[in-house]
Amino acid sequence: MTLAQAVIEGADPEELERAPVPPTYTAAYIRKDEVGMFGRTPHGVNGVDKDVRRSLHVGEVPMPELAPDEVLVAVMASAINFNTVWSAMFEPIPTFAFLERFGRTDPRHDLDTHVLGSDASGVIVRKGPAVRHWRIGDRVVTSPAYVDSEDPITHHDSMLGGDLRAWGFETNFGGLAEFAVVKATQLLPKPRHLSWEEAACNMLCASTAYRMLVGEHGSRMKQGDVVLVWGATGGLGAYGVQLVKNGGGIPVGVVSSRDKAELLRRMGCEHILDRTQFEHLDDEKAWRRLGAEVRRLVGEDPAIVFEHTGKETFGASVYVARKGGSVVTCGSSSGFEHAYDNRHLWMKLKRIIGSHGANYLECAEINRLISLGMIHPTLSRVYPLLKAADAARAVQVNEHVGKVGVLCLAPGEDLGVEDHALRERVGEQNLRLFRSWPASP
């Protein structure tokens, strides 16, 4: 029996240990020799479409050796994050630059292929001698922060570590594959009431949203806070809305279509803004209209603005935050060069909070909420690994809501559920809400 077959058939730990590790495995990867294939023009400029279906390949890659503090996970399912899209577009810089730099201390990663993917659920099939708290056969999900535990500052906040890397983006051997190499400090127990694909779609986006809104390093949302959430049905925003509601806040969700607005209502978000009414947010008149609409809906300005869209919205975000409020940002999907009127920041004592990923404790906290059934997956579509490029394309052109999943070794959907009683209490209508999109008329 092959190792992959043993995992699929639910073999016990002894059988998993006996099954040989294959010399190669199937993975979604990009190639170093194709870095210049799209030219230097940014995506979308002058009609350039950097279609990731051209650059993202699925095929056999060599199996790496494990470091002492790593495990080999047989990946049952994974998910697409926007860093996979950036990687396959070779923007803002080719990720092979990260691998070359990492290769100075760990040559395993500096290869001509880069296996992508920053989310995964699966089964531990091998572990290094320094791994103490995990066993072969454990069912796990992965968190995306790849950190150096010998760096003193990581024991305060690993996001400040000098050698912090995003797994599957700034490292090789990511989750969009049959097997993945994962540090022990990335592992968390798989939520028992979720399927493989539901469990795989959460950690990067949910933990990022948790740090932004709830964790001590973010905006520290409190009960009653009005929170403006851009892209409220997207991969990040949908977890943001859930966390705001769960913590006693008042979410104001921004979406770009009637279908997405209906999905937001089904999530229990009462206050919704139509993004298409505020297409051009590049001057103060437009910012004022946006602020007036928020006040019309909830009676006050937002205490927190949940930012990840970047260039197109950042000036408006700074403007509409209330006096003494904050804008918490973790990304710039519409562009990295932000412009805003600084008078509205300093004269009204507002704060801009930079937030990146989540540390191990924050990941454990959000995984606990998911495992308790208090925060739900936002999975909307599922593709097989062989169609990983199509899955990434759906995210690239925003043809999705929530998260797009990828089945790796799992032979089908809806497998891997262990706690059926909890699943019944949580309710299929909550767990599968995003898969009902687009909403029926």
XYZ file of N, CA and C in Angstrom, residues 202-333:
396
model
N -9.759 27.858 6.388
C -9.952 28.902 7.389
C -8.700 29.648 7.835
N -7.604 28.924 8.087
C -6.623 29.453 9.015
C -5.955 30.746 8.574
N -5.525 30.875 7.331
C -4.823 32.102 6.973
C -5.728 33.321 7.139
N -6.894 33.281 6.537
C -7.762 34.464 6.563
C -8.403 34.675 7.930
N -8.869 33.597 8.562
C -9.544 33.742 9.855
C -8.579 34.246 10.921
N -7.348 33.734 10.921
C -6.383 34.181 11.928
C -5.946 35.620 11.665
N -5.809 35.985 10.396
C -5.466 37.371 10.060
C -6.543 38.324 10.550
N -7.813 37.972 10.313
C -8.923 38.805 10.776
C -8.974 38.868 12.291
N -8.671 37.759 12.950
C -8.671 37.733 14.422
C -7.636 38.705 14.974
N -6.433 38.657 14.435
C -5.401 39.583 14.918
C -5.797 41.026 14.659
N -6.363 41.307 13.509
C -6.745 42.668 13.174
C -7.789 43.236 14.131
N -8.759 42.416 14.505
C -9.913 42.917 15.241
C -9.885 42.619 16.731
N -9.414 41.434 17.107
C -9.596 40.956 18.477
C -8.296 40.924 19.258
N -7.230 40.479 18.650
C -5.969 40.302 19.357
C -5.414 41.605 19.907
N -4.518 41.462 20.878
C -3.957 42.634 21.559
C -3.085 43.477 20.643
N -2.655 42.931 19.511
C -1.800 43.681 18.594
C -2.597 44.406 17.514
N -3.915 44.257 17.507
C -4.748 44.874 16.490
C -5.556 46.028 17.033
N -6.791 46.139 16.590
C -7.618 47.296 16.950
C -8.395 47.106 18.249
N -8.339 45.912 18.828
C -8.949 45.630 20.128
C -10.422 46.027 20.166
N -11.162 45.481 19.250
C -12.588 45.768 19.170
C -13.280 45.454 20.491
N -14.225 46.326 20.863
C -15.012 46.070 22.070
C -16.494 46.062 21.724
N -17.299 45.639 22.669
C -18.737 45.555 22.437
C -19.301 46.909 22.015
N -20.150 46.882 20.999
C -20.803 48.094 20.510
C -20.026 48.868 19.479
N -18.777 48.485 19.212
C -17.993 49.199 18.204
C -18.603 49.003 16.814
N -18.740 50.105 16.089
C -19.127 50.040 14.679
C -17.868 49.763 13.862
N -17.914 48.721 13.027
C -16.750 48.333 12.235
C -17.140 48.298 10.762
N -16.490 49.140 9.964
C -16.696 49.132 8.522
C -15.787 48.071 7.914
N -16.381 47.110 7.205
C -15.631 45.983 6.655
C -15.684 46.045 5.130
N -14.555 46.364 4.512
C -14.466 46.324 3.060
C -14.439 44.865 2.585
N -15.032 44.608 1.432
C -15.026 43.256 0.886
C -15.608 42.252 1.855
N -16.822 42.532 2.335
C -17.362 41.825 3.488
C -17.757 40.380 3.224
N -17.817 39.952 1.974
C -18.072 38.537 1.691
C -16.844 37.849 1.097
N -15.702 38.518 1.136
C -14.476 37.934 0.614
C -13.797 37.044 1.635
N -12.605 36.552 1.272
C -11.891 35.633 2.139
C -11.593 36.196 3.507
N -11.164 37.449 3.588
C -10.897 38.092 4.870
C -12.155 38.693 5.477
N -12.902 39.425 4.663
C -14.035 40.182 5.179
C -15.105 39.319 5.821
N -15.347 38.134 5.273
C -16.400 37.278 5.812
C -16.060 36.792 7.214
N -14.771 36.550 7.489
C -14.380 36.218 8.858
C -14.435 37.461 9.740
N -14.072 38.625 9.159
C -14.176 39.866 9.913
C -15.593 40.131 10.382
N -16.572 39.978 9.484
C -17.980 40.189 9.857
C -18.380 39.244 10.974
N -17.994 37.970 10.871
C -18.351 37.004 11.917
C -17.743 37.383 13.260
N -16.481 37.804 13.255
C -15.820 38.169 14.506
C -16.434 39.416 15.126
N -16.823 40.385 14.291
C -17.478 41.587 14.816
C -18.797 41.212 15.483
N -19.607 40.438 14.797
C -20.888 40.025 15.364
C -20.687 39.183 16.623
N -19.743 38.271 16.570
C -19.492 37.373 17.692
C -19.024 38.128 18.930
N -18.309 39.247 18.709
C -17.761 40.023 19.817
C -18.633 41.177 20.267
N -19.869 41.241 19.789
C -20.772 42.298 20.223
C -20.610 43.605 19.495
N -19.898 43.605 18.368
C -19.771 44.817 17.577
C -20.882 44.938 16.554
N -20.832 46.020 15.784
C -21.850 46.300 14.769
C -21.150 46.375 13.418
N -21.231 45.313 12.609
C -20.563 45.347 11.306
C -21.353 46.152 10.283
N -20.635 46.928 9.491
C -21.185 47.571 8.300
C -20.395 46.997 7.127
N -21.042 46.148 6.347
C -20.347 45.432 5.292
C -20.452 46.126 3.953
N -19.339 46.181 3.235
C -19.306 46.763 1.897
C -19.172 45.627 0.884
N -20.107 45.555 -0.056
C -20.084 44.524 -1.103
C -20.389 45.172 -2.444
N -20.224 44.380 -3.520
C -20.301 44.971 -4.850
C -21.415 44.405 -5.720
N -22.330 43.624 -5.151
C -23.425 43.098 -5.958
C -24.608 42.755 -5.059
N -25.787 42.607 -5.686
C -26.987 42.230 -4.933
C -26.861 40.832 -4.345
N -26.268 39.916 -5.109
C -26.082 38.554 -4.602
C -25.228 38.554 -3.347
N -24.145 39.330 -3.372
C -23.263 39.390 -2.208
C -23.964 40.071 -1.036
N -24.786 41.070 -1.321
C -25.552 41.724 -0.265
C -26.517 40.745 0.398
N -27.153 39.896 -0.410
C -28.070 38.904 0.144
C -27.315 37.888 0.997
N -26.138 37.476 0.556
C -25.325 36.565 1.353
C -24.954 37.198 2.679
N -24.620 38.472 2.650
C -24.272 39.189 3.876
C -25.460 39.235 4.838
N -26.655 39.450 4.297
C -27.856 39.443 5.152
C -28.057 38.077 5.795
N -27.814 37.022 5.023
C -27.967 35.675 5.569
C -26.935 35.398 6.658
N -25.817 36.096 6.626
C -24.826 35.992 7.696
C -25.261 36.744 8.947
N -26.312 37.541 8.829
C -26.796 38.308 9.970
C -26.263 39.722 10.047
N -25.661 40.197 8.955
C -25.162 41.572 8.905
C -26.295 42.476 8.421
N -26.761 43.350 9.278
C -27.928 44.184 8.966
C -27.574 45.387 8.094
N -26.380 45.901 8.254
C -26.023 47.183 7.634
C -25.064 46.932 6.475
N -25.521 47.278 5.257
C -24.801 46.918 4.041
C -24.657 48.129 3.139
N -23.452 48.317 2.611
C -23.192 49.383 1.642
C -22.905 48.766 0.275
N -23.454 49.387 -0.762
C -23.226 48.946 -2.137
C -21.986 49.652 -2.674
N -20.936 48.883 -2.890
C -19.661 49.453 -3.347
C -19.806 50.176 -4.677
N -20.735 49.744 -5.526
C -20.878 50.350 -6.846
C -21.390 51.784 -6.766
N -21.958 52.177 -5.634
C -22.396 53.568 -5.457
C -21.239 54.493 -5.098
N -20.081 53.893 -4.818
C -18.912 54.679 -4.425
C -17.707 54.223 -5.245
N -17.887 54.231 -6.563
C -16.845 53.716 -7.459
C -15.556 54.519 -7.385
N -15.680 55.842 -7.301
C -14.493 56.698 -7.356
C -14.305 57.363 -5.992
N -13.429 56.762 -5.196
C -13.205 57.248 -3.837
C -11.873 57.988 -3.751
N -11.665 58.879 -4.704
C -10.365 59.533 -4.783
C -10.390 60.998 -4.362
N -11.505 61.465 -3.789
C -11.516 62.841 -3.292
C -12.451 62.953 -2.088
N -12.359 64.088 -1.413
C -13.076 64.249 -0.148
C -14.591 64.272 -0.329
N -15.076 64.721 -1.479
C -16.522 64.704 -1.701
C -17.059 63.277 -1.650
N -16.344 62.362 -2.294
C -16.767 60.957 -2.274
C -16.653 60.380 -0.868
N -15.603 60.768 -0.133
C -15.442 60.279 1.237
C -16.600 60.756 2.116
N -17.004 62.008 1.896
C -18.120 62.541 2.691
C -19.403 61.783 2.423
N -19.645 61.450 1.157
C -20.857 60.680 0.841
C -20.830 59.318 1.505
N -19.653 58.694 1.509
C -19.526 57.394 2.165
C -19.769 57.525 3.662
N -19.156 58.511 4.278
C -19.344 58.713 5.710
C -20.788 59.008 6.066
N -21.452 59.800 5.220
C -22.858 60.122 5.476
C -23.731 58.873 5.395
N -23.406 57.980 4.465
C -24.192 56.751 4.324
C -23.994 55.829 5.529
N -22.774 55.767 6.055
C -22.533 54.969 7.262
C -23.338 55.542 8.426
N -23.312 56.861 8.587
C -24.067 57.478 9.686
C -25.570 57.280 9.511
N -26.039 57.290 8.262
C -27.460 57.049 8.033
C -27.851 55.642 8.482
N -26.965 54.685 8.261
C -27.260 53.297 8.607
C -27.196 53.043 10.109
N -26.151 53.568 10.778
C -25.924 53.184 12.181
C -25.881 54.362 13.147
N -25.946 55.584 12.623
C -26.029 56.746 13.510
C -24.709 57.301 13.979
N -23.598 56.736 13.572
C -22.287 57.241 14.005
C -21.206 56.768 13.049
N -20.018 57.354 13.201
C -18.880 56.965 12.375
C -18.257 55.676 12.903
N -17.550 54.933 12.063
C -16.949 53.676 12.509
C -15.828 53.894 13.525
N -15.832 53.081 14.550
C -14.707 53.072 15.486
C -13.496 52.412 14.846
N -13.758 51.444 13.950
C -12.696 50.675 13.301
C -13.044 50.526 11.832
N -12.056 50.693 10.975
C -12.216 50.357 9.567
C -11.291 49.179 9.274
N -11.875 48.095 8.759
C -11.169 46.850 8.459
C -10.701 46.938 7.017
N -9.398 47.191 6.837
C -8.822 47.519 5.520
C -7.936 46.404 4.994
N -8.140 46.045 3.739
C -7.228 45.130 3.071
C -7.235 45.373 1.564
N -8.104 46.282 1.114
C -8.201 46.546 -0.320
C -7.157 47.540 -0.799
N -6.735 48.488 0.059
C -5.572 49.297 -0.251
C -5.831 50.567 -1.022
N -5.168 50.720 -2.137
C -5.080 51.989 -2.861
C -6.436 52.609 -3.148
N -7.422 51.821 -3.591
C -8.708 52.377 -4.008
C -9.531 52.908 -2.835
N -9.304 52.403 -1.648
C -10.197 52.710 -0.530
C -9.517 53.379 0.660
N -8.191 53.422 0.684
C -7.508 53.794 1.919
C -7.781 55.238 2.337
N -7.792 56.153 1.377
C -8.092 57.548 1.727
C -9.459 57.685 2.356
N -10.436 56.983 1.798
C -11.785 57.002 2.357
C -11.806 56.392 3.745
N -11.049 55.328 3.958
C -11.023 54.664 5.257
C -10.515 55.593 6.350
N -9.427 56.315 6.056
C -8.889 57.262 7.037
C -9.909 58.354 7.337
N -10.597 58.810 6.299
C -11.567 59.898 6.483
C -12.761 59.467 7.333
N -13.335 58.275 7.065
C -14.611 57.924 7.698
C -14.450 57.389 9.110
N -13.249 56.957 9.500
C -13.063 56.511 10.876
C -13.381 57.660 11.829
N -13.994 57.331 12.944
C -14.405 58.378 13.884
C -13.193 59.029 14.544
N -13.416 60.144 15.197
C -12.348 60.802 15.943
C -11.831 59.848 17.020
N -10.514 59.629 17.013
C -9.934 58.665 17.942
C -10.048 57.228 17.485
N -10.616 57.006 16.297
C -10.791 55.662 15.796
C -9.541 55.122 15.115
N -9.668 53.959 14.503
C -8.500 53.319 13.897
C -8.837 52.695 12.557
N -7.821 52.648 11.716
C -7.859 51.897 10.458
C -6.841 50.780 10.609
N -7.292 49.531 10.548
C -6.385 48.400 10.677
C -6.252 47.756 9.306
N -5.007 47.617 8.850
C -4.771 47.179 7.475
C -3.820 45.992 7.443
N -4.123 45.038 6.562
C -3.270 43.854 6.429
C -2.884 43.591 4.985
N -3.220 44.498 4.071
C -2.908 44.220 2.678
C -3.343 45.327 1.754
N -3.136 45.101 0.468
C -3.420 46.120 -0.539
C -3.749 45.456 -1.865
N -4.875 44.775 -1.928
C -5.190 44.013 -3.138
C -5.419 44.901 -4.355
